[in-house]
Amino acid sequence: MDLAMVGDRIIPLDSLDPVYLDRGVFFGDGVYEVLRSYGGRLFALEEHLKRFERSLAAVYITGIDISTIRDRVMRAFEQAQLADAKIYFHITRGSDRRNHVWKPDLTPNFLLTISPAPDSTAEKAAGIAVCTHPDWRWKRCDIKSLNLLANVLARQDAENRGCSEAILIDEAGMITEGSSSAFFAVFGRSIRTAPLTSNILPSITRQFVLKAATNLGMGLIEQSLTPQDAKTADELFIAVTTKDIIPVVKFDGKPIADGKPGPITKALIDGFRKFTIP
Ligand code: PDD
């Protein structure tokens, strides 16, 4: 007899709610997106949908109509009535008994949540401390997949050490990105960040940061840096959809410059804000 046990309750496996058999739970077999709104307007919706489509294709989840996803996002956003919203959504390959090989006819599962975007005013004003952690992730970090255990472990380690973000270091000793953010350093009038390869996520916020930097007449250097380089930077910051740009004032316990958010980072925050208001 095929059985399942949920908590302490035994039931026939066939009568188990398919939600328990989601391949997203068994294998992290799915992809996701996070976007937000500013002042009642969704920000960079098309960029997020495009990346989502790319992630789906990369893991061979087929048959998803992106215009349906766009409609769902817009419908949830309208219904929630949140001016500054954070929207999370994912698609998993579907639900089935656990088997590494998937059946071709599975129905993908869609989940979306919408809630107020975090208020990052205090972090923007004071800056944050970050701690390094080995980058234990797989080799396709360009896919926004649900496999986030390595990110979660790094972020929790940072939290335990009093840091607001973990900065991931690859086997060559180079910084890849944050556990859930892109990472940037400012040297003089140039900003430096890792190039877009399969070892980092093509961050949407990164695109707008580079645009803001160009608008400010700054140089862009897409080249990885070491923790030692980071410690000697004039300024550091992270970038992520939910909070846009957050100054980093301490790196592995070492204050950056005078230990306060720097003028270039502040100018980029202002430059970024211009993209978010009509
Ligand atoms: N994280 N790098 C990683 C590993 C990320 O998880 C994220 C975003 C970013 C920044 O990407 P974007 O600018 O597109 O938000 C970079 C999301 C918000 C999360 O997992 O919650």
PDB file of C-alpha atoms and ligand atoms in Angstrom:
ATOM      1  CA  MET A   1       0.000   0.000   0.000  1.00  0.00           C
ATOM      2  CA  ASP A   2       1.350   3.408  -0.978  1.00  0.00           C
ATOM      3  CA  LEU A   3       1.131   5.716   1.995  1.00  0.00           C
ATOM      4  CA  ALA A   4       2.114   9.224   2.926  1.00  0.00           C
ATOM      5  CA  MET A   5       2.623  10.646   6.386  1.00  0.00           C
ATOM      6  CA  VAL A   6       2.008  14.355   6.870  1.00  0.00           C
ATOM      7  CA  GLY A   7       3.177  15.358  10.296  1.00  0.00           C
ATOM      8  CA  ASP A   8       1.736  12.575  12.423  1.00  0.00           C
ATOM      9  CA  ARG A   9      -1.128  11.631  10.097  1.00  0.00           C
ATOM     10  CA  ILE A  10      -0.960   8.627   7.749  1.00  0.00           C
ATOM     11  CA  ILE A  11      -3.045   8.759   4.564  1.00  0.00           C
ATOM     12  CA  PRO A  12      -3.106   6.875   1.247  1.00  0.00           C
ATOM     13  CA  LEU A  13      -0.498   8.394  -1.044  1.00  0.00           C
ATOM     14  CA  ASP A  14      -3.112   8.839  -3.781  1.00  0.00           C
ATOM     15  CA  SER A  15      -5.220  11.095  -1.585  1.00  0.00           C
ATOM     16  CA  LEU A  16      -2.342  13.387  -0.668  1.00  0.00           C
ATOM     17  CA  ASP A  17      -2.853  17.046  -1.631  1.00  0.00           C
ATOM     18  CA  PRO A  18      -0.631  17.611  -4.718  1.00  0.00           C
ATOM     19  CA  VAL A  19       0.792  20.678  -3.012  1.00  0.00           C
ATOM     20  CA  TYR A  20       2.962  18.252  -0.981  1.00  0.00           C
ATOM     21  CA  LEU A  21       4.236  16.655  -4.171  1.00  0.00           C
ATOM     22  CA  ASP A  22       5.446  19.867  -5.781  1.00  0.00           C
ATOM     23  CA  ARG A  23       8.757  19.310  -7.561  1.00  0.00           C
ATOM     24  CA  GLY A  24       9.683  22.747  -6.270  1.00  0.00           C
ATOM     25  CA  VAL A  25       9.694  21.232  -2.760  1.00  0.00           C
ATOM     26  CA  PHE A  26      11.414  17.939  -3.674  1.00  0.00           C
ATOM     27  CA  PHE A  27      14.044  19.374  -5.990  1.00  0.00           C
ATOM     28  CA  GLY A  28      13.829  23.179  -6.073  1.00  0.00           C
ATOM     29  CA  ASP A  29      12.624  22.419  -9.598  1.00  0.00           C
ATOM     30  CA  GLY A  30      11.290  25.826 -10.579  1.00  0.00           C
ATOM     31  CA  VAL A  31      12.176  29.445 -11.233  1.00  0.00           C
ATOM     32  CA  TYR A  32      11.054  32.718  -9.696  1.00  0.00           C
ATOM     33  CA  GLU A  33      11.047  36.488  -9.921  1.00  0.00           C
ATOM     34  CA  VAL A  34      10.806  39.387  -7.503  1.00  0.00           C
ATOM     35  CA  LEU A  35       9.720  42.818  -8.677  1.00  0.00           C
ATOM     36  CA  ARG A  36       8.348  45.871  -6.972  1.00  0.00           C
ATOM     37  CA  SER A  37       6.327  49.024  -7.476  1.00  0.00           C
ATOM     38  CA  TYR A  38       7.118  52.585  -6.584  1.00  0.00           C
ATOM     39  CA  GLY A  39       4.261  55.011  -5.911  1.00  0.00           C
ATOM     40  CA  GLY A  40       1.608  52.821  -7.496  1.00  0.00           C
ATOM     41  CA  ARG A  41       3.568  51.900 -10.639  1.00  0.00           C
ATOM     42  CA  LEU A  42       5.214  48.564 -11.320  1.00  0.00           C
ATOM     43  CA  PHE A  43       8.926  49.005 -11.948  1.00  0.00           C
ATOM     44  CA  ALA A  44      10.731  47.180 -14.770  1.00  0.00           C
ATOM     45  CA  LEU A  45       7.909  44.659 -15.267  1.00  0.00           C
ATOM     46  CA  GLU A  46       9.001  43.797 -18.813  1.00  0.00           C
ATOM     47  CA  GLU A  47      12.632  43.273 -17.759  1.00  0.00           C
ATOM     48  CA  HIS A  48      11.523  40.877 -15.025  1.00  0.00           C
ATOM     49  CA  LEU A  49       9.184  39.003 -17.376  1.00  0.00           C
ATOM     50  CA  LYS A  50      11.960  38.663 -19.919  1.00  0.00           C
ATOM     51  CA  ARG A  51      14.359  37.233 -17.337  1.00  0.00           C
ATOM     52  CA  PHE A  52      11.606  34.898 -16.115  1.00  0.00           C
ATOM     53  CA  GLU A  53      11.030  33.637 -19.642  1.00  0.00           C
ATOM     54  CA  ARG A  54      14.766  33.042 -19.982  1.00  0.00           C
ATOM     55  CA  SER A  55      14.901  31.147 -16.663  1.00  0.00           C
ATOM     56  CA  LEU A  56      11.943  28.957 -17.695  1.00  0.00           C
ATOM     57  CA  ALA A  57      13.605  28.121 -21.006  1.00  0.00           C
ATOM     58  CA  ALA A  58      16.924  27.358 -19.310  1.00  0.00           C
ATOM     59  CA  VAL A  59      15.311  24.665 -17.140  1.00  0.00           C
ATOM     60  CA  TYR A  60      13.030  23.385 -19.945  1.00  0.00           C
ATOM     61  CA  ILE A  61       9.723  24.377 -18.340  1.00  0.00           C
ATOM     62  CA  THR A  62       7.610  24.848 -21.442  1.00  0.00           C
ATOM     63  CA  GLY A  63       4.101  25.923 -22.400  1.00  0.00           C
ATOM     64  CA  ILE A  64       3.996  29.056 -20.237  1.00  0.00           C
ATOM     65  CA  ASP A  65       2.395  32.073 -21.871  1.00  0.00           C
ATOM     66  CA  ILE A  66       4.209  35.143 -20.542  1.00  0.00           C
ATOM     67  CA  SER A  67       1.223  37.376 -21.259  1.00  0.00           C
ATOM     68  CA  THR A  68      -0.772  35.268 -18.764  1.00  0.00           C
ATOM     69  CA  ILE A  69       1.927  35.880 -16.159  1.00  0.00           C
ATOM     70  CA  ARG A  70       1.886  39.606 -16.946  1.00  0.00           C
ATOM     71  CA  ASP A  71      -1.920  39.660 -16.489  1.00  0.00           C
ATOM     72  CA  ARG A  72      -1.701  37.794 -13.175  1.00  0.00           C
ATOM     73  CA  VAL A  73       0.944  40.177 -11.818  1.00  0.00           C
ATOM     74  CA  MET A  74      -1.132  43.190 -12.858  1.00  0.00           C
ATOM     75  CA  ARG A  75      -4.352  41.720 -11.459  1.00  0.00           C
ATOM     76  CA  ALA A  76      -2.756  40.962  -8.060  1.00  0.00           C
ATOM     77  CA  PHE A  77      -1.145  44.402  -7.997  1.00  0.00           C
ATOM     78  CA  GLU A  78      -4.465  46.094  -8.719  1.00  0.00           C
ATOM     79  CA  GLN A  79      -6.287  44.083  -6.092  1.00  0.00           C
ATOM     80  CA  ALA A  80      -3.673  44.581  -3.337  1.00  0.00           C
ATOM     81  CA  GLN A  81      -3.847  48.385  -3.549  1.00  0.00           C
ATOM     82  CA  LEU A  82      -0.266  48.763  -2.316  1.00  0.00           C
ATOM     83  CA  ALA A  83       1.631  51.752  -3.726  1.00  0.00           C
ATOM     84  CA  ASP A  84       5.023  50.312  -2.788  1.00  0.00           C
ATOM     85  CA  ALA A  85       4.602  46.595  -3.259  1.00  0.00           C
ATOM     86  CA  LYS A  86       6.966  43.655  -3.402  1.00  0.00           C
ATOM     87  CA  ILE A  87       5.737  40.945  -5.733  1.00  0.00           C
ATOM     88  CA  TYR A  88       7.144  37.431  -5.642  1.00  0.00           C
ATOM     89  CA  PHE A  89       6.099  34.737  -8.093  1.00  0.00           C
ATOM     90  CA  HIS A  90       7.337  31.330  -9.114  1.00  0.00           C
ATOM     91  CA  ILE A  91       6.536  28.480 -11.417  1.00  0.00           C
ATOM     92  CA  THR A  92       7.517  24.943 -10.579  1.00  0.00           C
ATOM     93  CA  ARG A  93       7.546  22.079 -13.052  1.00  0.00           C
ATOM     94  CA  GLY A  94       4.468  20.578 -11.409  1.00  0.00           C
ATOM     95  CA  SER A  95       3.414  17.994  -8.843  1.00  0.00           C
ATOM     96  CA  ASP A  96       4.037  14.273  -9.031  1.00  0.00           C
ATOM     97  CA  ARG A  97       5.438  11.387  -7.011  1.00  0.00           C
ATOM     98  CA  ARG A  98       9.120  12.001  -6.388  1.00  0.00           C
ATOM     99  CA  ASN A  99      11.195  11.006  -9.387  1.00  0.00           C
ATOM    100  CA  HIS A 100      14.247  12.792 -10.733  1.00  0.00           C
ATOM    101  CA  VAL A 101      12.983  12.285 -14.275  1.00  0.00           C
ATOM    102  CA  TRP A 102       9.899  14.367 -14.995  1.00  0.00           C
ATOM    103  CA  LYS A 103       6.824  13.352 -16.962  1.00  0.00           C
ATOM    104  CA  PRO A 104       6.336  15.490 -20.066  1.00  0.00           C
ATOM    105  CA  ASP A 105       2.666  16.236 -19.318  1.00  0.00           C
ATOM    106  CA  LEU A 106       2.995  17.814 -15.851  1.00  0.00           C
ATOM    107  CA  THR A 107       1.007  20.983 -15.198  1.00  0.00           C
ATOM    108  CA  PRO A 108       3.308  23.712 -13.865  1.00  0.00           C
ATOM    109  CA  ASN A 109       2.327  25.251 -10.514  1.00  0.00           C
ATOM    110  CA  PHE A 110       2.139  29.029 -10.194  1.00  0.00           C
ATOM    111  CA  LEU A 111       2.364  30.925  -6.914  1.00  0.00           C
ATOM    112  CA  LEU A 112       2.413  34.686  -6.346  1.00  0.00           C
ATOM    113  CA  THR A 113       2.560  36.733  -3.168  1.00  0.00           C
ATOM    114  CA  ILE A 114       2.304  40.475  -2.823  1.00  0.00           C
ATOM    115  CA  SER A 115       3.136  42.488   0.271  1.00  0.00           C
ATOM    116  CA  PRO A 116       4.495  45.927   1.175  1.00  0.00           C
ATOM    117  CA  ALA A 117       8.049  46.543  -0.072  1.00  0.00           C
ATOM    118  CA  PRO A 118      10.546  46.887   2.778  1.00  0.00           C
ATOM    119  CA  ASP A 119      11.331  50.428   3.878  1.00  0.00           C
ATOM    120  CA  SER A 120      15.055  50.817   3.254  1.00  0.00           C
ATOM    121  CA  THR A 121      15.316  54.476   4.320  1.00  0.00           C
ATOM    122  CA  ALA A 122      17.340  53.718   7.452  1.00  0.00           C
ATOM    123  CA  GLU A 123      19.738  51.363   5.626  1.00  0.00           C
ATOM    124  CA  LYS A 124      20.219  53.941   2.866  1.00  0.00           C
ATOM    125  CA  ALA A 125      21.046  56.635   5.424  1.00  0.00           C
ATOM    126  CA  ALA A 126      23.379  54.614   7.643  1.00  0.00           C
ATOM    127  CA  GLY A 127      24.716  51.962   5.285  1.00  0.00           C
ATOM    128  CA  ILE A 128      25.103  48.298   6.151  1.00  0.00           C
ATOM    129  CA  ALA A 129      27.839  45.883   7.190  1.00  0.00           C
ATOM    130  CA  VAL A 130      28.530  42.837   5.000  1.00  0.00           C
ATOM    131  CA  CYS A 131      30.437  39.612   5.688  1.00  0.00           C
ATOM    132  CA  THR A 132      32.074  37.292   3.168  1.00  0.00           C
ATOM    133  CA  HIS A 133      31.121  33.646   2.758  1.00  0.00           C
ATOM    134  CA  PRO A 134      32.297  30.945   0.318  1.00  0.00           C
ATOM    135  CA  ASP A 135      30.124  30.774  -2.799  1.00  0.00           C
ATOM    136  CA  TRP A 136      28.791  27.222  -2.540  1.00  0.00           C
ATOM    137  CA  ARG A 137      26.214  27.595  -5.314  1.00  0.00           C
ATOM    138  CA  TRP A 138      25.906  25.630  -8.553  1.00  0.00           C
ATOM    139  CA  LYS A 139      27.368  26.680 -11.888  1.00  0.00           C
ATOM    140  CA  ARG A 140      24.201  28.246 -13.396  1.00  0.00           C
ATOM    141  CA  CYS A 141      23.610  31.185 -11.083  1.00  0.00           C
ATOM    142  CA  ASP A 142      22.368  33.133 -14.119  1.00  0.00           C
ATOM    143  CA  ILE A 143      19.125  31.152 -13.801  1.00  0.00           C
ATOM    144  CA  LYS A 144      16.820  32.519 -11.097  1.00  0.00           C
ATOM    145  CA  SER A 145      16.069  29.050  -9.753  1.00  0.00           C
ATOM    146  CA  LEU A 146      14.368  28.019  -6.538  1.00  0.00           C
ATOM    147  CA  ASN A 147      17.535  26.224  -5.395  1.00  0.00           C
ATOM    148  CA  LEU A 148      18.566  28.790  -2.812  1.00  0.00           C
ATOM    149  CA  LEU A 149      19.989  26.683   0.014  1.00  0.00           C
ATOM    150  CA  ALA A 150      23.549  27.940  -0.520  1.00  0.00           C
ATOM    151  CA  ASN A 151      22.252  31.528  -0.583  1.00  0.00           C
ATOM    152  CA  VAL A 152      20.205  30.949   2.562  1.00  0.00           C
ATOM    153  CA  LEU A 153      23.125  29.388   4.474  1.00  0.00           C
ATOM    154  CA  ALA A 154      25.429  32.270   3.521  1.00  0.00           C
ATOM    155  CA  ARG A 155      22.830  34.897   4.447  1.00  0.00           C
ATOM    156  CA  GLN A 156      22.098  33.241   7.799  1.00  0.00           C
ATOM    157  CA  ASP A 157      25.818  33.056   8.565  1.00  0.00           C
ATOM    158  CA  ALA A 158      26.073  36.798   7.842  1.00  0.00           C
ATOM    159  CA  GLU A 159      23.071  37.446  10.086  1.00  0.00           C
ATOM    160  CA  ASN A 160      24.672  35.437  12.898  1.00  0.00           C
ATOM    161  CA  ARG A 161      27.790  37.591  12.538  1.00  0.00           C
ATOM    162  CA  GLY A 162      25.865  40.880  12.675  1.00  0.00           C
ATOM    163  CA  CYS A 163      25.956  41.535   8.926  1.00  0.00           C
ATOM    164  CA  SER A 164      23.065  42.519   6.667  1.00  0.00           C
ATOM    165  CA  GLU A 165      24.283  40.665   3.580  1.00  0.00           C
ATOM    166  CA  ALA A 166      26.712  37.866   2.708  1.00  0.00           C
ATOM    167  CA  ILE A 167      29.168  38.605  -0.086  1.00  0.00           C
ATOM    168  CA  LEU A 168      30.013  35.383  -1.903  1.00  0.00           C
ATOM    169  CA  ILE A 169      33.590  34.436  -2.742  1.00  0.00           C
ATOM    170  CA  ASP A 170      34.300  31.878  -5.461  1.00  0.00           C
ATOM    171  CA  GLU A 171      37.079  29.255  -5.497  1.00  0.00           C
ATOM    172  CA  ALA A 172      39.444  31.657  -7.235  1.00  0.00           C
ATOM    173  CA  GLY A 173      39.021  34.121  -4.359  1.00  0.00           C
ATOM    174  CA  MET A 174      36.912  36.551  -6.388  1.00  0.00           C
ATOM    175  CA  ILE A 175      33.660  38.195  -5.303  1.00  0.00           C
ATOM    176  CA  THR A 176      30.708  36.976  -7.351  1.00  0.00           C
ATOM    177  CA  GLU A 177      27.727  38.800  -5.798  1.00  0.00           C
ATOM    178  CA  GLY A 178      25.667  39.042  -2.623  1.00  0.00           C
ATOM    179  CA  SER A 179      23.486  36.164  -1.401  1.00  0.00           C
ATOM    180  CA  SER A 180      20.516  38.092  -2.790  1.00  0.00           C
ATOM    181  CA  SER A 181      22.002  41.229  -4.317  1.00  0.00           C
ATOM    182  CA  ALA A 182      24.498  42.518  -6.854  1.00  0.00           C
ATOM    183  CA  PHE A 183      27.734  43.960  -5.468  1.00  0.00           C
ATOM    184  CA  PHE A 184      29.572  47.133  -6.555  1.00  0.00           C
ATOM    185  CA  ALA A 185      32.712  49.047  -5.634  1.00  0.00           C
ATOM    186  CA  VAL A 186      33.530  52.669  -6.385  1.00  0.00           C
ATOM    187  CA  PHE A 187      37.100  53.636  -7.223  1.00  0.00           C
ATOM    188  CA  GLY A 188      37.436  57.333  -7.992  1.00  0.00           C
ATOM    189  CA  ARG A 189      34.920  58.125 -10.757  1.00  0.00           C
ATOM    190  CA  SER A 190      34.472  54.502 -11.815  1.00  0.00           C
ATOM    191  CA  ILE A 191      32.239  51.744 -10.545  1.00  0.00           C
ATOM    192  CA  ARG A 192      33.343  48.150 -10.682  1.00  0.00           C
ATOM    193  CA  THR A 193      31.222  45.023 -10.598  1.00  0.00           C
ATOM    194  CA  ALA A 194      31.540  41.406 -11.720  1.00  0.00           C
ATOM    195  CA  PRO A 195      30.821  40.766 -15.432  1.00  0.00           C
ATOM    196  CA  LEU A 196      27.621  38.942 -16.410  1.00  0.00           C
ATOM    197  CA  THR A 197      28.620  35.294 -16.664  1.00  0.00           C
ATOM    198  CA  SER A 198      26.890  32.102 -15.552  1.00  0.00           C
ATOM    199  CA  ASN A 199      28.205  32.583 -12.006  1.00  0.00           C
ATOM    200  CA  ILE A 200      25.971  35.567 -11.191  1.00  0.00           C
ATOM    201  CA  LEU A 201      22.357  36.550 -11.679  1.00  0.00           C
ATOM    202  CA  PRO A 202      21.772  39.168 -14.383  1.00  0.00           C
ATOM    203  CA  SER A 203      20.337  41.609 -11.850  1.00  0.00           C
ATOM    204  CA  ILE A 204      17.709  44.018 -13.166  1.00  0.00           C
ATOM    205  CA  THR A 205      18.737  46.647 -10.598  1.00  0.00           C
ATOM    206  CA  ARG A 206      22.320  46.297 -11.891  1.00  0.00           C
ATOM    207  CA  GLN A 207      21.115  47.380 -15.355  1.00  0.00           C
ATOM    208  CA  PHE A 208      19.628  50.563 -13.900  1.00  0.00           C
ATOM    209  CA  VAL A 209      22.653  51.211 -11.660  1.00  0.00           C
ATOM    210  CA  LEU A 210      24.923  51.087 -14.719  1.00  0.00           C
ATOM    211  CA  LYS A 211      22.539  53.436 -16.545  1.00  0.00           C
ATOM    212  CA  ALA A 212      22.522  55.865 -13.600  1.00  0.00           C
ATOM    213  CA  ALA A 213      26.328  55.714 -13.446  1.00  0.00           C
ATOM    214  CA  THR A 214      26.588  56.451 -17.176  1.00  0.00           C
ATOM    215  CA  ASN A 215      24.192  59.385 -16.750  1.00  0.00           C
ATOM    216  CA  LEU A 216      26.538  60.707 -14.055  1.00  0.00           C
ATOM    217  CA  GLY A 217      29.473  60.419 -16.472  1.00  0.00           C
ATOM    218  CA  MET A 218      31.121  57.652 -14.492  1.00  0.00           C
ATOM    219  CA  GLY A 219      33.331  54.892 -15.855  1.00  0.00           C
ATOM    220  CA  LEU A 220      32.094  51.286 -15.750  1.00  0.00           C
ATOM    221  CA  ILE A 221      34.483  48.425 -15.103  1.00  0.00           C
ATOM    222  CA  GLU A 222      32.908  44.998 -15.455  1.00  0.00           C
ATOM    223  CA  GLN A 223      35.640  43.043 -13.751  1.00  0.00           C
ATOM    224  CA  SER A 224      35.520  40.869 -10.621  1.00  0.00           C
ATOM    225  CA  LEU A 225      37.290  42.021  -7.492  1.00  0.00           C
ATOM    226  CA  THR A 226      38.796  40.354  -4.466  1.00  0.00           C
ATOM    227  CA  PRO A 227      37.778  41.010  -0.849  1.00  0.00           C
ATOM    228  CA  GLN A 228      41.093  42.857  -0.481  1.00  0.00           C
ATOM    229  CA  ASP A 229      40.174  45.142  -3.416  1.00  0.00           C
ATOM    230  CA  ALA A 230      36.786  45.750  -1.820  1.00  0.00           C
ATOM    231  CA  LYS A 231      38.342  46.783   1.475  1.00  0.00           C
ATOM    232  CA  THR A 232      40.400  49.452  -0.289  1.00  0.00           C
ATOM    233  CA  ALA A 233      37.513  50.845  -2.376  1.00  0.00           C
ATOM    234  CA  ASP A 234      36.368  54.439  -1.947  1.00  0.00           C
ATOM    235  CA  GLU A 235      32.786  53.213  -1.588  1.00  0.00           C
ATOM    236  CA  LEU A 236      30.834  49.965  -1.740  1.00  0.00           C
ATOM    237  CA  PHE A 237      27.160  49.245  -2.266  1.00  0.00           C
ATOM    238  CA  ILE A 238      24.736  46.451  -3.040  1.00  0.00           C
ATOM    239  CA  ALA A 239      21.776  46.555  -5.420  1.00  0.00           C
ATOM    240  CA  VAL A 240      18.570  44.540  -5.331  1.00  0.00           C
ATOM    241  CA  THR A 241      15.015  45.017  -6.573  1.00  0.00           C
ATOM    242  CA  THR A 242      13.418  45.260  -3.139  1.00  0.00           C
ATOM    243  CA  LYS A 243      15.720  48.032  -1.845  1.00  0.00           C
ATOM    244  CA  ASP A 244      17.468  49.360  -4.989  1.00  0.00           C
ATOM    245  CA  ILE A 245      20.854  50.758  -3.830  1.00  0.00           C
ATOM    246  CA  ILE A 246      22.151  50.263  -0.273  1.00  0.00           C
ATOM    247  CA  PRO A 247      25.541  51.672   0.791  1.00  0.00           C
ATOM    248  CA  VAL A 248      27.973  49.210   2.384  1.00  0.00           C
ATOM    249  CA  VAL A 249      30.027  50.879   5.118  1.00  0.00           C
ATOM    250  CA  LYS A 250      31.751  47.870   6.649  1.00  0.00           C
ATOM    251  CA  PHE A 251      33.285  44.865   4.873  1.00  0.00           C
ATOM    252  CA  ASP A 252      34.334  41.922   7.053  1.00  0.00           C
ATOM    253  CA  GLY A 253      34.632  44.270  10.006  1.00  0.00           C
ATOM    254  CA  LYS A 254      36.730  46.876   8.158  1.00  0.00           C
ATOM    255  CA  PRO A 255      35.134  50.339   7.767  1.00  0.00           C
ATOM    256  CA  ILE A 256      35.094  51.526   4.151  1.00  0.00           C
ATOM    257  CA  ALA A 257      36.749  54.945   3.795  1.00  0.00           C
ATOM    258  CA  ASP A 258      35.296  57.041   6.661  1.00  0.00           C
ATOM    259  CA  GLY A 259      32.675  54.395   7.468  1.00  0.00           C
ATOM    260  CA  LYS A 260      29.781  56.451   6.096  1.00  0.00           C
ATOM    261  CA  PRO A 261      27.774  56.221   2.866  1.00  0.00           C
ATOM    262  CA  GLY A 262      29.803  57.955   0.168  1.00  0.00           C
ATOM    263  CA  PRO A 263      28.843  60.763  -2.249  1.00  0.00           C
ATOM    264  CA  ILE A 264      28.880  58.604  -5.397  1.00  0.00           C
ATOM    265  CA  THR A 265      26.564  56.029  -3.849  1.00  0.00           C
ATOM    266  CA  LYS A 266      24.242  58.832  -2.758  1.00  0.00           C
ATOM    267  CA  ALA A 267      24.301  60.300  -6.268  1.00  0.00           C
ATOM    268  CA  LEU A 268      23.483  56.876  -7.715  1.00  0.00           C
ATOM    269  CA  ILE A 269      20.571  56.490  -5.265  1.00  0.00           C
ATOM    270  CA  ASP A 270      19.226  59.851  -6.496  1.00  0.00           C
ATOM    271  CA  GLY A 271      19.889  58.883 -10.111  1.00  0.00           C
ATOM    272  CA  PHE A 272      18.102  55.580  -9.629  1.00  0.00           C
ATOM    273  CA  ARG A 273      15.121  57.312  -8.014  1.00  0.00           C
ATOM    274  CA  LYS A 274      14.631  59.294 -11.226  1.00  0.00           C
ATOM    275  CA  PHE A 275      13.909  56.036 -13.076  1.00  0.00           C
ATOM    276  CA  THR A 276      11.170  55.156 -10.595  1.00  0.00           C
ATOM    277  CA  ILE A 277       9.111  58.353 -10.865  1.00  0.00           C
ATOM    278  CA  PRO A 278       7.184  59.273 -13.998  1.00  0.00           C
TER     279      PRO A 278
HETATM  280  N1  PDD B   1      17.222  38.455  -5.204  1.00  0.00           N
HETATM  281  N2  PDD B   1      21.898  38.273  -7.071  1.00  0.00           N
HETATM  282  C1  PDD B   1      21.155  37.337  -6.443  1.00  0.00           C
HETATM  283  C2  PDD B   1      21.782  36.046  -6.086  1.00  0.00           C
HETATM  284  C3  PDD B   1      19.807  37.606  -6.139  1.00  0.00           C
HETATM  285  O1  PDD B   1      19.074  36.679  -5.521  1.00  0.00           O
HETATM  286  C4  PDD B   1      19.266  38.867  -6.472  1.00  0.00           C
HETATM  287  C5  PDD B   1      17.841  39.212  -6.198  1.00  0.00           C
HETATM  288  C6  PDD B   1      20.089  39.814  -7.114  1.00  0.00           C
HETATM  289  C7  PDD B   1      19.572  41.141  -7.555  1.00  0.00           C
HETATM  290  O2  PDD B   1      18.742  40.997  -8.669  1.00  0.00           O
HETATM  291  P1  PDD B   1      17.618  42.037  -8.991  1.00  0.00           P
HETATM  292  O3  PDD B   1      18.273  43.359  -9.131  1.00  0.00           O
HETATM  293  O4  PDD B   1      17.042  41.582 -10.270  1.00  0.00           O
HETATM  294  O5  PDD B   1      16.638  42.031  -7.858  1.00  0.00           O
HETATM  295  C8  PDD B   1      21.390  39.467  -7.419  1.00  0.00           C
HETATM  296  C9  PDD B   1      15.783  38.502  -5.024  1.00  0.00           C
HETATM  297  C10 PDD B   1      15.226  39.861  -4.778  1.00  0.00           C
HETATM  298  C11 PDD B   1      15.375  37.480  -3.970  1.00  0.00           C
HETATM  299  O6  PDD B   1      15.849  36.367  -4.085  1.00  0.00           O
HETATM  300  O7  PDD B   1      14.559  37.773  -3.110  1.00  0.00           O
END
